[in-house]
XYZ file of C-alpha atoms in Angstrom:
562
model
C 75.120 46.171 34.943
C 77.615 43.090 35.165
C 78.405 40.949 32.474
C 77.036 37.649 34.346
C 74.075 39.433 36.207
C 72.703 41.295 32.569
C 69.947 39.360 31.286
C 71.937 36.451 28.738
C 69.652 37.146 25.737
C 70.108 40.854 25.963
C 73.921 40.362 25.698
C 75.672 41.054 22.137
C 76.668 38.573 20.053
C 80.284 38.651 21.187
C 78.911 36.653 24.808
C 78.477 32.436 25.136
C 77.213 31.431 28.497
C 79.335 28.680 29.510
C 76.917 26.126 31.518
C 79.259 24.337 33.436
C 80.731 27.390 34.841
C 77.928 29.211 34.961
C 79.804 32.540 33.567
C 80.064 34.659 30.035
C 82.761 32.954 28.634
C 84.214 34.790 24.378
C 82.658 31.967 21.971
C 84.701 29.221 20.104
C 83.545 30.520 16.575
C 81.970 32.947 14.912
C 82.264 32.042 11.572
C 78.133 29.804 11.974
C 76.118 33.234 12.940
C 74.362 31.178 15.793
C 75.532 32.436 19.258
C 73.352 30.052 22.064
C 70.088 31.715 23.202
C 70.268 34.981 21.409
C 67.922 36.405 19.089
C 69.740 36.757 16.116
C 67.751 38.542 12.471
C 67.041 35.108 11.781
C 68.472 33.161 13.816
C 69.277 30.583 11.277
C 73.115 29.058 10.927
C 75.489 31.195 8.199
C 77.095 29.139 5.158
C 75.156 26.261 5.650
C 72.573 25.094 2.796
C 68.754 26.028 3.550
C 68.361 21.931 3.636
C 70.996 21.159 5.935
C 70.267 24.046 8.572
C 68.050 22.303 11.037
C 70.136 19.530 11.228
C 73.429 21.906 12.189
C 71.627 23.535 14.416
C 70.111 20.540 16.482
C 74.562 19.722 16.489
C 75.040 23.250 18.001
C 72.261 23.876 20.403
C 72.727 24.770 23.875
C 71.640 22.041 25.696
C 70.069 21.486 29.701
C 71.264 18.479 31.344
C 68.348 16.277 32.876
C 68.575 16.931 36.392
C 68.938 20.622 35.432
C 65.649 20.335 33.383
C 63.234 20.721 36.585
C 64.706 24.012 37.633
C 63.265 25.882 34.158
C 59.582 26.669 33.944
C 58.107 26.895 30.727
C 54.218 28.005 30.031
C 51.998 27.017 27.401
C 48.995 28.864 25.837
C 46.574 26.548 24.019
C 46.869 22.485 23.994
C 46.275 22.108 20.158
C 48.398 19.694 18.513
C 51.194 22.173 18.320
C 50.795 23.379 22.454
C 50.104 20.248 23.108
C 52.684 18.309 21.720
C 55.345 21.053 23.016
C 53.972 20.524 26.697
C 53.982 16.626 26.161
C 57.514 16.454 25.045
C 58.780 19.557 27.218
C 57.166 17.642 29.907
C 58.843 14.129 29.442
C 62.046 16.063 29.306
C 61.954 16.680 32.478
C 60.920 20.410 32.059
C 58.557 22.079 34.638
C 55.833 22.671 31.930
C 52.196 24.778 33.032
C 49.694 24.135 29.744
C 46.493 26.348 29.740
C 43.091 25.826 27.761
C 40.432 27.474 26.394
C 38.359 24.515 27.360
C 37.304 21.831 30.073
C 39.783 19.192 27.970
C 42.464 19.614 25.805
C 40.713 17.180 23.326
C 38.420 19.702 23.076
C 40.806 22.131 20.761
C 40.356 23.269 17.367
C 42.682 20.559 15.701
C 40.614 17.915 16.692
C 38.195 19.635 13.498
C 40.892 18.941 10.895
C 40.302 16.095 8.553
C 42.189 15.026 5.446
C 45.654 14.066 6.461
C 49.194 14.781 7.033
C 51.894 14.952 4.759
C 55.391 13.076 5.086
C 57.586 11.841 2.268
C 58.175 8.692 4.090
C 57.013 5.946 1.783
C 58.376 6.391 -1.606
C 56.228 4.249 -2.889
C 56.479 4.267 -6.821
C 55.878 7.856 -7.583
C 59.540 9.400 -6.888
C 58.376 11.235 -3.550
C 61.288 12.707 -1.848
C 62.157 15.444 1.241
C 63.171 17.948 -2.278
C 60.227 17.464 -4.202
C 57.923 18.050 -0.690
C 60.196 20.900 0.061
C 59.567 21.901 -3.590
C 55.681 22.054 -4.045
C 55.704 23.478 -0.019
C 57.053 26.387 -1.263
C 55.371 26.090 -4.757
C 52.036 25.963 -3.590
C 53.297 28.895 -1.183
C 53.528 30.689 -4.137
C 57.758 31.178 -3.379
C 57.007 33.216 -0.682
C 57.625 30.847 2.498
C 61.096 30.511 4.260
C 62.777 27.368 2.572
C 65.111 26.545 5.962
C 61.207 26.386 7.753
C 60.448 24.299 4.505
C 63.563 21.820 4.153
C 62.946 21.532 8.152
C 59.076 20.727 8.094
C 59.952 17.937 5.045
C 62.740 16.722 7.028
C 61.139 16.194 10.160
C 57.360 14.421 7.981
C 58.641 11.165 8.716
C 58.778 11.128 12.601
C 55.755 12.743 12.773
C 54.140 9.504 10.893
C 55.709 7.088 13.209
C 55.599 9.461 16.096
C 52.090 9.250 15.818
C 52.076 5.493 14.619
C 53.392 4.582 18.153
C 51.319 6.544 20.051
C 47.841 5.665 18.727
C 46.648 6.884 15.768
C 44.996 4.438 13.674
C 46.433 5.687 10.450
C 44.809 3.842 7.897
C 45.919 0.653 5.946
C 46.322 -0.787 2.648
C 44.916 -4.437 2.882
C 48.749 -5.941 3.036
C 49.645 -3.572 6.234
C 51.410 -0.815 5.626
C 49.999 2.870 5.802
C 47.509 4.317 3.274
C 47.938 7.456 1.224
C 46.051 9.363 -0.507
C 46.763 13.070 -3.017
C 46.074 16.535 -2.296
C 45.819 19.686 -4.284
C 49.148 21.494 -5.248
C 51.089 17.865 -5.962
C 51.573 14.941 -8.370
C 52.727 12.040 -5.922
C 51.039 10.261 -2.869
C 52.624 11.724 0.488
C 49.076 12.076 2.862
C 48.563 9.991 5.833
C 45.017 9.645 6.474
C 42.838 8.006 9.205
C 39.950 8.287 7.036
C 38.116 12.003 7.322
C 39.074 12.585 11.245
C 42.738 13.136 11.016
C 43.109 15.827 13.204
C 40.693 13.755 15.400
C 42.816 11.203 16.238
C 46.189 12.838 16.213
C 44.682 15.521 18.604
C 43.148 12.884 20.946
C 46.788 10.688 20.735
C 48.502 13.483 21.073
C 45.806 14.805 23.924
C 46.896 10.703 25.905
C 50.395 11.732 25.938
C 50.202 15.072 27.256
C 47.689 13.584 30.188
C 50.034 10.848 30.415
C 52.666 13.540 31.612
C 50.231 15.265 34.283
C 49.718 11.903 35.862
C 53.678 12.180 36.299
C 53.105 15.158 37.864
C 55.732 17.059 35.306
C 53.203 19.059 33.652
C 50.194 21.189 35.717
C 47.147 21.798 33.921
C 44.664 24.582 33.913
C 41.728 24.636 32.015
C 38.984 27.439 30.919
C 41.596 29.827 31.012
C 42.325 32.424 29.162
C 45.145 34.830 28.479
C 44.635 38.138 28.645
C 48.144 39.624 28.716
C 51.473 39.323 28.654
C 54.395 40.364 31.224
C 56.829 41.701 29.481
C 59.925 42.726 31.857
C 61.909 46.090 31.487
C 64.550 44.493 28.918
C 61.857 43.494 26.519
C 61.907 39.870 27.878
C 58.741 37.617 28.044
C 58.579 36.495 31.861
C 55.061 34.978 31.859
C 50.881 36.071 31.310
C 47.890 36.977 32.902
C 45.758 34.614 32.551
C 41.666 34.672 33.283
C 39.365 31.436 35.174
C 37.027 32.091 32.657
C 34.458 30.230 34.903
C 34.852 32.557 38.243
C 36.556 35.669 36.346
C 39.888 35.658 38.130
C 43.035 36.500 37.163
C 46.355 35.626 37.582
C 49.849 35.880 36.524
C 51.593 32.984 36.086
C 55.483 33.392 34.871
C 58.444 30.957 33.838
C 61.531 31.317 32.045
C 59.866 31.139 28.808
C 56.027 31.100 27.117
C 54.632 29.504 24.029
C 51.341 30.661 22.284
C 50.120 28.198 19.919
C 46.648 29.839 19.754
C 45.372 29.671 16.208
C 44.748 31.653 13.827
C 42.604 34.872 12.839
C 39.734 33.438 10.606
C 37.157 34.434 12.445
C 37.721 37.953 11.502
C 35.775 37.360 8.148
C 33.262 36.176 10.196
C 31.876 33.415 8.606
C 34.892 30.685 8.456
C 35.152 27.076 9.291
C 36.826 27.694 12.272
C 35.245 27.495 15.493
C 33.486 30.360 17.682
C 36.265 30.469 20.312
C 39.179 30.347 18.267
C 39.124 34.126 18.399
C 42.470 35.414 17.937
C 43.287 37.515 20.694
C 46.528 35.588 22.211
C 47.992 37.060 18.815
C 47.144 40.470 19.378
C 48.014 40.287 23.108
C 51.391 39.556 21.789
C 51.481 42.054 19.064
C 50.438 44.795 22.039
C 53.495 43.647 23.538
C 55.282 44.151 20.774
C 55.457 40.868 18.917
C 55.807 41.697 14.889
C 53.345 40.196 12.885
C 54.089 38.641 9.250
C 52.102 38.246 6.455
C 48.463 38.959 7.777
C 46.956 39.074 4.354
C 47.726 35.489 3.612
C 44.604 34.268 4.121
C 43.495 30.611 2.629
C 39.786 30.035 1.419
C 39.027 26.609 1.079
C 37.386 25.422 -1.844
C 35.376 22.716 -0.427
C 33.598 24.070 2.150
C 29.306 24.457 2.152
C 27.932 27.247 0.973
C 26.267 30.015 3.305
C 22.327 28.621 3.799
C 20.924 31.333 6.243
C 21.660 35.050 6.675
C 21.746 34.184 10.208
C 24.887 30.904 10.163
C 27.047 30.844 12.707
C 29.721 29.373 10.518
C 30.721 27.392 7.869
C 31.638 23.522 7.690
C 34.245 22.356 5.925
C 34.432 18.946 3.683
C 37.850 18.004 3.308
C 39.955 18.292 0.189
C 40.424 14.461 0.058
C 37.248 14.640 -1.504
C 38.680 15.553 -4.655
C 40.599 12.832 -5.261
C 37.413 11.483 -6.469
C 34.764 14.221 -6.716
C 35.023 16.134 -9.958
C 34.050 19.894 -9.348
C 31.586 21.296 -12.348
C 28.879 23.233 -12.425
C 26.063 23.641 -16.347
C 27.499 25.706 -18.968
C 23.845 27.700 -19.383
C 23.751 30.304 -16.340
C 21.077 29.597 -14.302
C 20.534 26.233 -14.928
C 17.519 25.181 -12.476
C 17.592 21.481 -13.241
C 18.671 18.612 -11.574
C 22.159 17.690 -11.468
C 21.047 14.691 -12.293
C 19.162 15.513 -15.395
C 22.099 17.703 -16.572
C 23.631 15.541 -19.798
C 27.602 15.063 -19.391
C 28.291 17.337 -22.915
C 26.548 20.312 -20.816
C 28.969 20.202 -17.886
C 32.217 22.484 -17.418
C 34.047 20.469 -15.679
C 36.090 24.119 -15.243
C 38.949 23.115 -13.191
C 39.999 20.210 -15.466
C 39.210 22.759 -18.550
C 41.850 25.160 -17.434
C 44.259 22.783 -15.603
C 44.696 19.690 -17.202
C 48.009 18.600 -15.572
C 46.821 18.249 -12.029
C 43.233 18.964 -12.413
C 40.503 18.462 -10.084
C 43.586 18.876 -7.469
C 45.432 22.256 -8.165
C 46.557 23.770 -5.172
C 43.905 25.445 -2.981
C 44.046 29.031 -3.914
C 44.035 27.972 -7.263
C 40.286 25.898 -7.311
C 39.166 28.895 -4.782
C 39.220 31.295 -7.112
C 38.092 29.139 -10.019
C 35.127 28.148 -7.327
C 34.144 32.075 -7.236
C 34.871 33.187 -10.513
C 32.075 29.990 -11.531
C 29.603 31.545 -9.150
C 30.574 35.774 -9.681
C 29.744 34.508 -13.242
C 26.494 33.614 -12.754
C 26.849 29.500 -13.308
C 26.248 29.225 -9.414
C 23.886 26.203 -8.311
C 21.693 25.509 -5.882
C 19.394 27.996 -3.551
C 21.364 30.481 -3.829
C 23.299 30.332 -6.412
C 26.722 30.306 -4.348
C 27.964 26.920 -5.029
C 29.588 24.525 -7.073
C 28.997 20.893 -7.282
C 31.838 18.539 -6.195
C 30.531 14.647 -8.122
C 31.330 11.820 -6.898
C 29.094 9.789 -9.552
C 31.954 8.474 -11.955
C 34.496 7.593 -8.260
C 31.121 5.314 -7.246
C 30.836 3.410 -10.811
C 34.382 2.861 -11.351
C 34.608 1.950 -8.094
C 30.893 0.959 -6.062
C 29.584 2.738 -3.676
C 31.196 0.752 -0.745
C 34.884 1.918 -1.326
C 33.384 5.425 -1.385
C 31.595 4.642 1.908
C 34.613 3.310 3.422
C 37.359 6.306 2.234
C 34.537 9.303 3.028
C 31.977 7.615 4.702
C 31.729 9.879 7.881
C 31.667 12.635 5.482
C 29.112 12.050 3.785
C 26.962 11.547 6.599
C 28.019 15.088 7.979
C 26.886 16.395 4.408
C 23.459 14.725 4.526
C 23.134 16.105 7.806
C 23.956 19.937 7.184
C 22.159 19.978 4.030
C 19.569 17.409 3.407
C 20.682 15.826 0.495
C 22.031 12.730 -0.059
C 25.808 12.890 -2.266
C 25.751 9.230 -3.001
C 22.731 10.061 -5.390
C 23.363 13.879 -6.188
C 26.629 15.896 -6.316
C 27.376 17.736 -3.405
C 27.182 21.433 -3.424
C 30.200 23.425 -2.202
C 31.716 27.211 -2.292
C 35.011 28.887 -1.355
C 35.203 29.955 2.991
C 37.559 31.240 5.235
C 40.003 28.046 6.189
C 43.145 28.734 7.802
C 45.626 31.993 8.328
C 49.291 31.450 6.808
C 50.105 34.496 8.507
C 50.930 35.312 12.226
C 53.268 36.262 14.853
C 56.825 36.727 13.512
C 59.419 34.106 14.326
C 62.827 33.022 13.915
C 64.495 30.230 12.909
C 63.949 29.145 16.486
C 60.356 29.899 16.354
C 61.081 32.690 19.258
C 59.142 36.196 18.891
C 60.480 39.454 18.096
C 59.772 39.584 22.134
C 62.353 37.309 23.739
C 61.268 34.248 26.007
C 58.088 34.116 23.505
C 57.468 31.406 21.011
C 55.018 30.300 18.630
C 53.918 27.318 17.647
C 50.799 25.873 14.959
C 48.865 27.889 13.438
C 49.158 31.798 14.990
C 52.748 31.510 13.660
C 53.574 32.642 10.539
C 55.854 29.729 9.559
C 56.523 27.213 6.514
C 53.610 28.182 4.173
C 54.078 31.507 2.509
C 50.466 33.151 0.649
C 49.391 29.737 0.315
C 49.404 26.395 2.760
C 49.588 22.950 0.900
C 46.263 21.033 2.067
C 47.594 18.175 4.671
C 50.864 20.550 5.662
C 49.126 22.046 8.784
C 48.474 19.015 11.060
C 52.520 18.366 9.694
C 53.616 21.270 10.990
C 51.444 21.480 14.227
C 53.186 18.108 14.554
C 56.121 19.237 13.593
C 56.779 22.526 15.669
C 55.365 20.562 18.856
C 57.363 17.162 18.772
C 60.109 17.649 16.866
C 60.871 21.885 16.765
C 60.347 23.401 20.262
C 61.513 20.628 22.710
C 65.414 21.803 20.825
C 64.731 25.481 20.776
C 63.011 25.894 23.711
C 66.132 24.391 26.106
C 68.525 26.115 23.386
C 66.903 29.139 25.079
C 67.045 27.906 28.260
C 70.653 27.053 28.462
C 72.218 30.113 29.009
C 69.308 30.910 31.688
C 70.682 28.261 34.807
C 70.837 29.953 37.878
C 67.772 32.583 37.073
C 64.819 31.745 39.269
C 61.295 31.743 38.147
C 60.401 35.347 37.537
C 58.615 36.761 40.191
C 55.013 37.391 39.558
C 54.799 39.819 42.399
C 57.204 42.387 40.138
C 56.214 45.780 39.167
C 56.286 45.051 35.451
C 53.451 41.767 36.686
C 51.224 43.731 38.637
C 51.190 46.661 35.731
C 50.822 43.994 33.594
C 47.629 42.229 35.691
C 46.388 46.137 36.032
C 46.170 46.539 32.482
C 44.273 43.823 32.052
C 41.610 44.819 34.835
C 41.207 48.028 33.436
C 40.829 46.626 29.770
C 37.317 44.430 31.177
C 36.274 46.824 33.482
C 35.975 49.825 30.794
C 34.078 47.191 28.407
C 31.470 45.638 31.608
C 31.204 49.537 32.272
C 29.506 50.490 29.283
C 25.952 51.217 29.436
C 24.951 52.137 25.876
C 21.583 52.036 24.807
C 22.223 50.533 21.519
C 20.103 47.053 20.162
C 22.381 45.655 18.371
C 25.779 43.360 20.007
C 28.800 42.718 19.793
C 27.598 39.527 16.865
C 26.593 42.374 14.670
C 29.212 44.335 14.227
C 30.972 41.454 13.902
C 29.475 40.100 11.499
C 28.723 43.591 9.429
C 32.637 44.187 9.780
C 33.505 40.786 8.655
C 31.056 40.631 5.354
C 33.191 44.012 4.825
C 36.840 42.107 5.059
C 35.375 39.200 2.874
C 33.811 41.262 -0.369
C 36.677 43.237 0.167
C 39.944 40.954 1.124
C 38.145 37.931 0.826
C 39.366 35.404 -1.843
C 40.069 36.862 -4.975
C 41.898 40.947 -4.407
C 43.733 43.307 -7.049
C 45.564 46.406 -6.273
C 42.873 48.524 -5.714
């Protein structure tokens, strides 16, 4: 096979591609360690300090001229904050984008359930916040298991996220004078979290969906609703060329091909059965990529949120999240006496154990999530749990109501308090909330390089389905940020960098042997499941619960070497 016809992304780093002459040429320089479109160990520039790597990379990325962009097709699986933003951005740039959603509308993506806020070091205020401090907090909060150049990018691009979301319609909360309001989340000592009351994910998702629909209306993006990824098309050179999608209404399987494919399909928290994720957040797309050779990274890193609502029924299907923002004004405590069944209002102050404030005086109730969750679980397991099942601790807004007034607390958390009352049947203005640790977010996922490409060339991954940024523990309000940074401000640079050497390459053939093999493989899997004719009285939900409980108790909130 000649140099010119061989797939550019399987060339060694000794070759570069010049769009102007449509040929491979010797690279101009090799000291940086990055060649356009190549999949390297990390694909980050060498000999460039970590805080400058992203800016350096953008300045040296391969580019596609506006007249050539329509020649490239990009498939995006998922329309949450990461996938929807990437589809809208690449569509606006002029690429031929096909986007697929599991739902009847992009606005139903699970990003809409996020509540608390989105971090940004945009407004320095008086607390001396900075890009460095944001990066430091992210790395430290991740137990120093983050890839630091990714964290620098996250912090550097964060001001753009706030400005962009504000521009496309996200109604951020404001101070009386009109400036954007901020609050603190766990693991930090500054106020950098921008929010829209307790509905930040919803408002960012609606703004992103509006931008996406604008591109759909303009003909730049084609959307396929009620479609699920069931397999990936990978050619003989190991390059991803598309996906096999199943129409959830008709059951039809169809191959869609493209020059690049982006997975933005969410995390795998539902393996624990009880989690804050919707039941259709099943992470099957991640496993299809893994089956085709994509690496997983840090799959054991799972976050248990400290302020979930306790399980009240043996057949409850999911847990409900109370935003971490409540920890700004709520104090977490348990009775000092084990098995104390008194009404919390009847327990005097000197008989309450504000255990987070006692153990971690510097951060108090705003310790990082993993620390708060473990501390909550330790109190419950030691016999200090409260509520009918003794499986929760108190989050008390009483002091804040006395100090600030009920109207101020209602303005800040009114929708959360209403949600709590509907779920639990108690008035949080009058009696403390009951909260418990619950599976919430997966820091692990598909491994990606600095350009968000997986170990399968042509297959990118974004959002919670990726492993980037968060290490062993995600800081609160960094999830909406990471999805927004990836969708709006990373993939629109890295995907064109991958596509630049492919100019002149046609869209892969949906009738190729590899595409047909993927289609047959998907159909065979479905047939095998549908042809099972057992007499087992238990359905899948029974085994999901049993396996999830085993995982929760064996690999849950707190773990040891055993």
